[in-house]
Short mmCIF file of C-alpha atoms in Angstrom, two decimals:
data_model
loop_
_atom_site.label_atom_id
_atom_site.label_comp_id
_atom_site.label_asym_id
_atom_site.label_seq_id
_atom_site.Cartn_x
_atom_site.Cartn_y
_atom_site.Cartn_z
CA MET A 1 0.03 -0.03 0.13
CA LYS A 2 1.32 3.23 -0.98
CA ILE A 3 0.71 6.23 1.30
CA ASP A 4 1.32 9.73 0.52
CA PRO A 5 3.97 10.97 2.95
CA LYS A 6 2.17 14.42 3.20
CA TYR A 7 -0.27 12.87 5.53
CA ILE A 8 2.33 11.71 7.91
CA GLN A 9 4.13 15.11 7.98
CA GLU A 10 0.84 16.86 8.38
CA LEU A 11 -0.30 14.51 11.25
CA GLY A 12 3.06 14.75 12.94
CA ALA A 13 2.87 18.61 12.60
CA LEU A 14 -0.64 18.78 14.17
CA VAL A 15 0.38 16.37 17.00
CA ILE A 16 3.27 18.45 18.28
CA ARG A 17 1.02 21.56 18.25
CA SER A 18 -1.30 19.92 20.86
CA GLU A 19 -1.51 21.80 24.01
CA ASP A 20 -0.23 19.16 26.13
CA VAL A 21 3.00 18.72 23.93
CA VAL A 22 3.57 22.57 23.67
CA GLU A 23 3.24 22.69 27.59
CA GLU A 24 6.17 20.14 27.77
CA PRO A 25 8.99 21.55 25.78
CA GLU A 26 11.49 19.02 27.28
CA TRP A 27 9.70 16.07 25.87
CA ASN A 28 11.75 13.22 24.46
CA ALA A 29 8.97 10.99 22.83
CA LEU A 30 5.29 10.74 22.66
CA ALA A 31 2.46 8.39 21.81
CA PHE A 32 -1.19 9.11 20.89
CA VAL A 33 -3.80 6.49 20.08
CA PHE A 34 -6.83 7.87 18.18
CA ASP A 35 -10.16 5.86 18.33
CA ILE A 36 -12.12 6.29 15.30
CA THR A 37 -15.82 5.47 14.73
CA GLU A 38 -18.64 6.66 12.52
CA GLY A 39 -19.44 10.10 13.81
CA HIS A 40 -16.96 10.05 16.63
CA MET A 41 -13.37 10.37 17.59
CA ALA A 42 -11.47 10.23 20.83
CA ASN A 43 -7.76 10.12 21.86
CA SER A 44 -5.45 9.67 24.60
CA GLY A 45 -1.65 9.09 25.09
CA PHE A 46 1.49 9.93 26.77
CA ILE A 47 4.30 12.38 26.62
CA TYR A 48 7.83 10.90 27.66
CA VAL A 49 10.33 13.44 29.47
CA ASP A 50 13.21 10.96 30.33
CA ASP A 51 11.89 8.51 32.70
CA GLU A 52 8.70 10.62 33.45
CA ILE A 53 5.37 9.64 31.79
CA ILE A 54 2.80 12.30 31.50
CA PRO A 55 -0.72 11.36 30.38
CA ALA A 56 -1.68 13.61 27.33
CA ALA A 57 -4.53 14.39 24.94
CA GLY A 58 -4.01 15.54 21.32
CA THR A 59 -6.10 18.89 21.45
CA GLU A 60 -4.89 22.32 20.17
CA GLU A 61 -6.40 25.73 19.22
CA ASP A 62 -8.45 24.29 16.34
CA PRO A 63 -9.38 20.88 18.02
CA MET A 64 -10.93 19.79 14.87
CA ALA A 65 -8.08 20.25 12.66
CA LEU A 66 -6.45 17.09 13.75
CA ASN A 67 -9.61 15.12 13.91
CA ARG A 68 -10.32 16.34 10.17
CA LYS A 69 -6.73 15.29 9.05
CA ILE A 70 -7.24 11.79 10.64
CA ARG A 71 -10.45 11.38 8.99
CA GLU A 72 -8.87 12.56 5.55
CA PHE A 73 -5.98 10.09 6.23
CA GLN A 74 -8.56 7.22 6.99
CA ASN A 75 -10.49 7.97 3.80
CA ALA A 76 -7.00 7.73 1.78
CA ILE A 77 -6.25 4.40 3.48
CA PHE A 78 -9.69 3.21 2.50
CA GLU A 79 -8.94 4.13 -1.13
CA ALA A 80 -5.77 2.44 -1.23
CA CYS A 81 -6.72 -0.86 0.44
CA GLY A 82 -10.31 -0.93 0.83
CA HIS A 83 -10.31 -1.11 4.74
CA LYS A 84 -10.79 1.69 7.40
CA PHE A 85 -8.90 1.80 10.31
CA VAL A 86 -10.63 1.85 13.89
CA GLN A 87 -7.56 3.03 15.84
CA LEU A 88 -4.54 5.00 14.75
CA LEU A 89 -1.28 4.99 16.83
CA ILE A 90 1.14 7.98 16.36
CA GLN A 91 4.62 7.89 17.90
CA MET A 92 7.19 10.46 17.59
CA ASN A 93 10.45 11.42 19.11
CA SER A 94 11.80 14.81 19.61
CA ALA A 95 14.38 14.27 16.79
CA GLY A 96 11.52 14.07 14.41
CA LYS A 97 11.27 10.45 13.85
CA ILE A 98 7.56 9.43 13.37
CA HIS A 99 5.99 5.98 13.31
CA ILE A 100 2.37 5.35 12.58
CA ASP A 101 0.43 2.20 13.01
CA PHE A 102 -3.01 1.19 12.23
CA GLU A 103 -5.64 -1.40 13.63
CA PHE A 104 -8.45 -2.44 11.17
CA ASP A 105 -10.22 -5.18 13.25
CA ASN A 106 -9.71 -4.75 17.12
CA PRO A 107 -11.19 -1.36 18.18
CA LYS A 108 -9.69 -2.19 21.63
CA ARG A 109 -6.11 -3.03 20.75
CA TRP A 110 -4.55 0.02 22.36
CA ASN A 111 -7.37 0.90 24.87
CA MET A 112 -6.15 1.80 28.34
CA GLY A 113 -8.01 1.25 31.51
CA PRO A 114 -7.12 0.75 35.31
CA ALA A 115 -6.06 -3.00 34.60
CA ASN A 116 -3.55 -2.18 31.99
CA TYR A 117 -2.84 1.51 32.32
CA ARG A 118 0.94 0.89 33.59
CA ALA A 119 1.68 -1.75 31.05
CA MET A 120 0.22 0.32 28.16
CA ARG A 121 2.27 3.23 29.12
CA GLU A 122 5.62 1.25 28.42
CA GLN A 123 4.03 -0.72 25.54
CA LEU A 124 3.33 2.50 23.69
CA ARG A 125 6.60 4.27 24.34
CA PRO A 126 8.30 4.86 21.05
CA VAL A 127 11.55 2.89 20.38
CA PHE A 128 13.40 4.25 17.31
CA LYS A 129 16.65 2.45 16.13
#
């Protein structure tokens, strides 16, 4: 599947403009999970500052800008492969590396709750080689 790199660049730019990210200028890495259903989108994630892990959300001055870009990306993926993702994972480091992963079938793959919260913080931590 060929994906236009503009989507990845635009998504990365929108994520690092999120209020929680801007408020943590010393961040080393971040991970956001977007849950996408028909008519609804939610996100949660973490900002990593050395050994500290800070819960975060991807919101900015225009909160719909990121949601619109994700919907546009979802449609582009659908056109390319015939499937819509239900979750999107965006991981970045402060050096500008970005990794995007999709979940097409299991809408709870990266869900966080009291039972798995601590484990998920580490599971979502970006590791770039």
